[in-house]
Amino acid sequence: MDVTLKHTAQLADGELRELRELLDGAFGGDFADEDFEHALGGMHALVREDGELIAHGSVVQRRVLHRGRALRTGYVEAVAVRPDRRRRGLGGQVMAALEGVIGRAYVLGALSASADGARLYEGRGWAVWGGRIGALSPEGPLRLAGEEGSTYVWFPPGGALEDPAGRLDFDWRDGDVL
């Protein structure tokens, strides 16, 4: 099993349908159209076994405001492993590929983790952001207290913020902001 990296623009219509089916199955039908939209427009890590898609994750560009500076951030979306292939290290392979993209193209990596996914990210060196989390909404800055404690960040090797504290404000989008 190899991990293939492809940009959304390189995915054929059939691959997009296959991806949506994997995500719907992996998330037990709790994967909204907005969630799928959030996973598009960046790089996808795809794992296939005997031609079938069994694991996926994507990284898309977001802007995150920290202490008055807009950070080019690689935001991880839609990390999923087919239920019958879990606990085989596939999530780690997907994350390694995505971290490679983040390390070459972004100042910061970020994601919002479920309780089930947190162990995977923590084991790879991702850490919960200790400060406040917000969004730059159409009405102005908005605190997202519900995302505090589940928003993880990762700094590419050699990277760090001068002041790794304070509030992170993410760019606005439809559906779940994070």
mmCIF file of N, CA, C and O in Angstrom, residues 64-127:
data_model
loop_
_atom_site.group_PDB
_atom_site.id
_atom_site.type_symbol
_atom_site.label_atom_id
_atom_site.label_comp_id
_atom_site.label_asym_id
_atom_site.label_seq_id
_atom_site.Cartn_x
_atom_site.Cartn_y
_atom_site.Cartn_z
ATOM 1 N N VAL A 64 -4.793 32.151 9.205
ATOM 2 C CA VAL A 64 -5.032 32.208 10.641
ATOM 3 C C VAL A 64 -4.352 33.458 11.161
ATOM 4 O O VAL A 64 -3.159 33.673 10.942
ATOM 5 N N LEU A 65 -5.112 34.290 11.841
ATOM 6 C CA LEU A 65 -4.583 35.520 12.407
ATOM 7 C C LEU A 65 -4.078 35.262 13.819
ATOM 8 O O LEU A 65 -4.803 34.726 14.660
ATOM 9 N N HIS A 66 -2.810 35.618 14.056
ATOM 10 C CA HIS A 66 -2.194 35.460 15.370
ATOM 11 C C HIS A 66 -1.374 36.702 15.659
ATOM 12 O O HIS A 66 -0.438 37.019 14.930
ATOM 13 N N ARG A 67 -1.749 37.436 16.723
ATOM 14 C CA ARG A 67 -1.016 38.631 17.137
ATOM 15 C C ARG A 67 -0.824 39.606 15.970
ATOM 16 O O ARG A 67 0.252 40.155 15.773
ATOM 17 N N GLY A 68 -1.886 39.775 15.162
ATOM 18 C CA GLY A 68 -1.848 40.740 14.068
ATOM 19 C C GLY A 68 -1.166 40.248 12.805
ATOM 20 O O GLY A 68 -1.049 40.996 11.840
ATOM 21 N N ARG A 69 -0.735 39.012 12.780
ATOM 22 C CA ARG A 69 -0.039 38.455 11.616
ATOM 23 C C ARG A 69 -0.900 37.344 11.004
ATOM 24 O O ARG A 69 -1.347 36.435 11.709
ATOM 25 N N ALA A 70 -1.105 37.404 9.679
ATOM 26 C CA ALA A 70 -1.857 36.363 8.975
ATOM 27 C C ALA A 70 -0.894 35.239 8.614
ATOM 28 O O ALA A 70 0.056 35.442 7.855
ATOM 29 N N LEU A 71 -1.132 34.064 9.177
ATOM 30 C CA LEU A 71 -0.256 32.912 8.960
ATOM 31 C C LEU A 71 -0.815 32.013 7.866
ATOM 32 O O LEU A 71 -1.988 31.634 7.906
ATOM 33 N N ARG A 72 0.017 31.649 6.908
ATOM 34 C CA ARG A 72 -0.343 30.668 5.884
ATOM 35 C C ARG A 72 -0.355 29.297 6.572
ATOM 36 O O ARG A 72 0.672 28.794 6.992
ATOM 37 N N THR A 73 -1.546 28.737 6.697
ATOM 38 C CA THR A 73 -1.727 27.534 7.505
ATOM 39 C C THR A 73 -2.240 26.375 6.657
ATOM 40 O O THR A 73 -3.200 26.526 5.908
ATOM 41 N N GLY A 74 -1.606 25.230 6.808
ATOM 42 C CA GLY A 74 -2.089 24.004 6.188
ATOM 43 C C GLY A 74 -3.071 23.352 7.149
ATOM 44 O O GLY A 74 -2.689 22.898 8.228
ATOM 45 N N TYR A 75 -4.336 23.345 6.768
ATOM 46 C CA TYR A 75 -5.386 22.843 7.639
ATOM 47 C C TYR A 75 -5.774 21.432 7.202
ATOM 48 O O TYR A 75 -6.135 21.202 6.047
ATOM 49 N N VAL A 76 -5.684 20.488 8.104
ATOM 50 C CA VAL A 76 -5.944 19.082 7.813
ATOM 51 C C VAL A 76 -7.444 18.807 7.915
ATOM 52 O O VAL A 76 -8.090 19.187 8.887
ATOM 53 N N GLU A 77 -7.948 18.138 6.892
ATOM 54 C CA GLU A 77 -9.382 17.823 6.798
ATOM 55 C C GLU A 77 -9.584 16.355 6.438
ATOM 56 O O GLU A 77 -8.736 15.736 5.784
ATOM 57 N N ALA A 78 -10.722 15.831 6.823
ATOM 58 C CA ALA A 78 -11.249 14.560 6.327
ATOM 59 C C ALA A 78 -10.265 13.394 6.422
ATOM 60 O O ALA A 78 -10.125 12.610 5.493
ATOM 61 N N VAL A 79 -9.595 13.271 7.558
ATOM 62 C CA VAL A 79 -8.735 12.113 7.781
ATOM 63 C C VAL A 79 -9.651 10.941 8.130
ATOM 64 O O VAL A 79 -10.416 11.008 9.091
ATOM 65 N N ALA A 80 -9.580 9.896 7.307
ATOM 66 C CA ALA A 80 -10.493 8.773 7.493
ATOM 67 C C ALA A 80 -9.855 7.480 7.013
ATOM 68 O O ALA A 80 -9.108 7.472 6.040
ATOM 69 N N VAL A 81 -10.184 6.409 7.717
ATOM 70 C CA VAL A 81 -9.768 5.066 7.327
ATOM 71 C C VAL A 81 -11.026 4.205 7.282
ATOM 72 O O VAL A 81 -11.878 4.295 8.179
ATOM 73 N N ARG A 82 -11.138 3.415 6.241
ATOM 74 C CA ARG A 82 -12.291 2.535 6.136
ATOM 75 C C ARG A 82 -12.384 1.695 7.411
ATOM 76 O O ARG A 82 -11.361 1.185 7.897
ATOM 77 N N PRO A 83 -13.578 1.560 7.985
ATOM 78 C CA PRO A 83 -13.709 0.877 9.282
ATOM 79 C C PRO A 83 -13.067 -0.499 9.358
ATOM 80 O O PRO A 83 -12.471 -0.851 10.382
ATOM 81 N N ASP A 84 -13.120 -1.278 8.298
ATOM 82 C CA ASP A 84 -12.538 -2.625 8.350
ATOM 83 C C ASP A 84 -11.022 -2.644 8.148
ATOM 84 O O ASP A 84 -10.409 -3.708 8.162
ATOM 85 N N ARG A 85 -10.399 -1.461 8.003
ATOM 86 C CA ARG A 85 -8.944 -1.382 7.832
ATOM 87 C C ARG A 85 -8.279 -0.564 8.942
ATOM 88 O O ARG A 85 -7.113 -0.231 8.854
ATOM 89 N N ARG A 86 -9.006 -0.259 9.986
ATOM 90 C CA ARG A 86 -8.464 0.567 11.069
ATOM 91 C C ARG A 86 -7.472 -0.211 11.921
ATOM 92 O O ARG A 86 -7.451 -1.431 11.927
ATOM 93 N N ARG A 87 -6.644 0.547 12.648
ATOM 94 C CA ARG A 87 -5.636 0.023 13.579
ATOM 95 C C ARG A 87 -4.512 -0.721 12.859
ATOM 96 O O ARG A 87 -3.960 -1.676 13.376
ATOM 97 N N ARG A 88 -4.192 -0.256 11.643
ATOM 98 C CA ARG A 88 -3.101 -0.847 10.862
ATOM 99 C C ARG A 88 -2.039 0.193 10.500
ATOM 100 O O ARG A 88 -1.199 -0.065 9.641
ATOM 101 N N GLY A 89 -2.128 1.384 11.093
ATOM 102 C CA GLY A 89 -1.145 2.424 10.813
ATOM 103 C C GLY A 89 -1.443 3.273 9.596
ATOM 104 O O GLY A 89 -0.618 4.113 9.207
ATOM 105 N N LEU A 90 -2.604 3.100 8.991
ATOM 106 C CA LEU A 90 -2.928 3.857 7.783
ATOM 107 C C LEU A 90 -3.138 5.337 8.071
ATOM 108 O O LEU A 90 -2.730 6.187 7.274
ATOM 109 N N GLY A 91 -3.744 5.661 9.210
ATOM 110 C CA GLY A 91 -3.914 7.069 9.583
ATOM 111 C C GLY A 91 -2.563 7.749 9.743
ATOM 112 O O GLY A 91 -2.382 8.901 9.338
ATOM 113 N N GLY A 92 -1.601 7.041 10.322
ATOM 114 C CA GLY A 92 -0.253 7.581 10.464
ATOM 115 C C GLY A 92 0.418 7.808 9.126
ATOM 116 O O GLY A 92 1.128 8.802 8.933
ATOM 117 N N GLN A 93 0.199 6.897 8.163
ATOM 118 C CA GLN A 93 0.761 7.083 6.824
ATOM 119 C C GLN A 93 0.155 8.308 6.146
ATOM 120 O O GLN A 93 0.868 9.086 5.500
ATOM 121 N N VAL A 94 -1.148 8.461 6.285
ATOM 122 C CA VAL A 94 -1.825 9.630 5.711
ATOM 123 C C VAL A 94 -1.265 10.905 6.337
ATOM 124 O O VAL A 94 -0.919 11.864 5.636
ATOM 125 N N MET A 95 -1.152 10.918 7.657
ATOM 126 C CA MET A 95 -0.659 12.124 8.337
ATOM 127 C C MET A 95 0.789 12.428 7.963
ATOM 128 O O MET A 95 1.161 13.598 7.809
ATOM 129 N N ALA A 96 1.625 11.415 7.815
ATOM 130 C CA ALA A 96 3.019 11.645 7.420
ATOM 131 C C ALA A 96 3.076 12.347 6.064
ATOM 132 O O ALA A 96 3.863 13.280 5.861
ATOM 133 N N ALA A 97 2.241 11.911 5.135
ATOM 134 C CA ALA A 97 2.211 12.550 3.813
ATOM 135 C C ALA A 97 1.727 13.997 3.914
ATOM 136 O O ALA A 97 2.303 14.900 3.294
ATOM 137 N N LEU A 98 0.693 14.224 4.708
ATOM 138 C CA LEU A 98 0.167 15.585 4.857
ATOM 139 C C LEU A 98 1.159 16.490 5.580
ATOM 140 O O LEU A 98 1.306 17.669 5.227
ATOM 141 N N GLU A 99 1.840 15.961 6.587
ATOM 142 C CA GLU A 99 2.868 16.751 7.279
ATOM 143 C C GLU A 99 4.004 17.124 6.331
ATOM 144 O O GLU A 99 4.580 18.209 6.451
ATOM 145 N N GLY A 100 4.319 16.247 5.370
ATOM 146 C CA GLY A 100 5.317 16.586 4.368
ATOM 147 C C GLY A 100 4.894 17.787 3.541
ATOM 148 O O GLY A 100 5.699 18.677 3.249
ATOM 149 N N VAL A 101 3.621 17.830 3.168
ATOM 150 C CA VAL A 101 3.085 18.974 2.420
ATOM 151 C C VAL A 101 3.145 20.225 3.288
ATOM 152 O O VAL A 101 3.615 21.286 2.857
ATOM 153 N N ILE A 102 2.670 20.115 4.519
ATOM 154 C CA ILE A 102 2.667 21.270 5.420
ATOM 155 C C ILE A 102 4.086 21.784 5.627
ATOM 156 O O ILE A 102 4.337 22.993 5.588
ATOM 157 N N GLY A 103 5.022 20.877 5.838
ATOM 158 C CA GLY A 103 6.404 21.260 6.087
ATOM 159 C C GLY A 103 7.050 22.006 4.939
ATOM 160 O O GLY A 103 7.941 22.831 5.151
ATOM 161 N N ARG A 104 6.605 21.737 3.711
ATOM 162 C CA ARG A 104 7.189 22.392 2.544
ATOM 163 C C ARG A 104 6.447 23.651 2.132
ATOM 164 O O ARG A 104 6.990 24.462 1.364
ATOM 165 N N ALA A 105 5.207 23.833 2.581
ATOM 166 C CA ALA A 105 4.402 24.920 2.026
ATOM 167 C C ALA A 105 3.787 25.883 3.043
ATOM 168 O O ALA A 105 3.282 26.928 2.644
ATOM 169 N N TYR A 106 3.829 25.548 4.323
ATOM 170 C CA TYR A 106 3.086 26.341 5.298
ATOM 171 C C TYR A 106 3.934 26.695 6.516
ATOM 172 O O TYR A 106 4.899 26.009 6.835
ATOM 173 N N VAL A 107 3.493 27.725 7.203
ATOM 174 C CA VAL A 107 4.129 28.176 8.435
ATOM 175 C C VAL A 107 3.633 27.362 9.627
ATOM 176 O O VAL A 107 4.349 27.157 10.597
ATOM 177 N N LEU A 108 2.394 26.888 9.521
ATOM 178 C CA LEU A 108 1.712 26.240 10.636
ATOM 179 C C LEU A 108 0.784 25.168 10.090
ATOM 180 O O LEU A 108 0.199 25.331 9.021
ATOM 181 N N GLY A 109 0.638 24.071 10.832
ATOM 182 C CA GLY A 109 -0.384 23.077 10.560
ATOM 183 C C GLY A 109 -1.445 23.189 11.639
ATOM 184 O O GLY A 109 -1.133 23.483 12.793
ATOM 185 N N ALA A 110 -2.705 22.958 11.283
ATOM 186 C CA ALA A 110 -3.784 23.022 12.266
ATOM 187 C C ALA A 110 -4.871 22.025 11.867
ATOM 188 O O ALA A 110 -4.987 21.641 10.703
ATOM 189 N N LEU A 111 -5.653 21.617 12.856
ATOM 190 C CA LEU A 111 -6.791 20.730 12.628
ATOM 191 C C LEU A 111 -7.683 20.748 13.847
ATOM 192 O O LEU A 111 -7.269 21.161 14.934
ATOM 193 N N SER A 112 -8.908 20.306 13.665
ATOM 194 C CA SER A 112 -9.844 20.129 14.766
ATOM 195 C C SER A 112 -10.045 18.638 14.933
ATOM 196 O O SER A 112 -10.444 17.959 13.990
ATOM 197 N N ALA A 113 -9.733 18.123 16.116
ATOM 198 C CA ALA A 113 -9.746 16.676 16.342
ATOM 199 C C ALA A 113 -10.955 16.228 17.147
ATOM 200 O O ALA A 113 -11.352 16.887 18.113
ATOM 201 N N SER A 114 -11.479 15.085 16.754
ATOM 202 C CA SER A 114 -12.486 14.418 17.578
ATOM 203 C C SER A 114 -11.755 13.721 18.719
ATOM 204 O O SER A 114 -10.533 13.539 18.681
ATOM 205 N N ALA A 115 -12.496 13.290 19.715
ATOM 206 C CA ALA A 115 -11.878 12.549 20.822
ATOM 207 C C ALA A 115 -11.221 11.269 20.305
ATOM 208 O O ALA A 115 -10.145 10.886 20.763
ATOM 209 N N ASP A 116 -11.845 10.622 19.310
ATOM 210 C CA ASP A 116 -11.276 9.395 18.746
ATOM 211 C C ASP A 116 -9.978 9.653 17.995
ATOM 212 O O ASP A 116 -9.075 8.827 18.007
ATOM 213 N N GLY A 117 -9.878 10.788 17.315
ATOM 214 C CA GLY A 117 -8.697 11.081 16.523
ATOM 215 C C GLY A 117 -7.542 11.702 17.288
ATOM 216 O O GLY A 117 -6.407 11.704 16.815
ATOM 217 N N ALA A 118 -7.807 12.218 18.466
ATOM 218 C CA ALA A 118 -6.787 12.968 19.217
ATOM 219 C C ALA A 118 -5.513 12.166 19.462
ATOM 220 O O ALA A 118 -4.408 12.697 19.346
ATOM 221 N N ARG A 119 -5.645 10.889 19.780
ATOM 222 C CA ARG A 119 -4.443 10.072 20.060
ATOM 223 C C ARG A 119 -3.508 9.997 18.864
ATOM 224 O O ARG A 119 -2.292 10.029 19.016
ATOM 225 N N LEU A 120 -4.089 9.855 17.676
ATOM 226 C CA LEU A 120 -3.270 9.808 16.460
ATOM 227 C C LEU A 120 -2.434 11.077 16.344
ATOM 228 O O LEU A 120 -1.225 11.019 16.124
ATOM 229 N N TYR A 121 -3.065 12.230 16.499
ATOM 230 C CA TYR A 121 -2.370 13.505 16.310
ATOM 231 C C TYR A 121 -1.352 13.755 17.420
ATOM 232 O O TYR A 121 -0.229 14.179 17.150
ATOM 233 N N GLU A 122 -1.735 13.481 18.651
ATOM 234 C CA GLU A 122 -0.804 13.677 19.764
ATOM 235 C C GLU A 122 0.434 12.797 19.614
ATOM 236 O O GLU A 122 1.548 13.229 19.877
ATOM 237 N N GLY A 123 0.236 11.577 19.142
ATOM 238 C CA GLY A 123 1.346 10.659 18.941
ATOM 239 C C GLY A 123 2.305 11.104 17.846
ATOM 240 O O GLY A 123 3.432 10.638 17.768
ATOM 241 N N ARG A 124 1.868 12.023 17.007
ATOM 242 C CA ARG A 124 2.691 12.535 15.918
ATOM 243 C C ARG A 124 3.275 13.912 16.241
ATOM 244 O O ARG A 124 3.854 14.549 15.374
ATOM 245 N N GLY A 125 3.087 14.379 17.467
ATOM 246 C CA GLY A 125 3.671 15.656 17.853
ATOM 247 C C GLY A 125 2.766 16.863 17.701
ATOM 248 O O GLY A 125 3.199 17.999 17.915
ATOM 249 N N TRP A 126 1.512 16.657 17.346
ATOM 250 C CA TRP A 126 0.553 17.754 17.303
ATOM 251 C C TRP A 126 0.144 18.054 18.745
ATOM 252 O O TRP A 126 0.076 17.154 19.567
ATOM 253 N N ALA A 127 -0.134 19.312 19.032
ATOM 254 C CA ALA A 127 -0.488 19.711 20.399
ATOM 255 C C ALA A 127 -1.718 20.610 20.396
ATOM 256 O O ALA A 127 -1.912 21.412 19.475
#
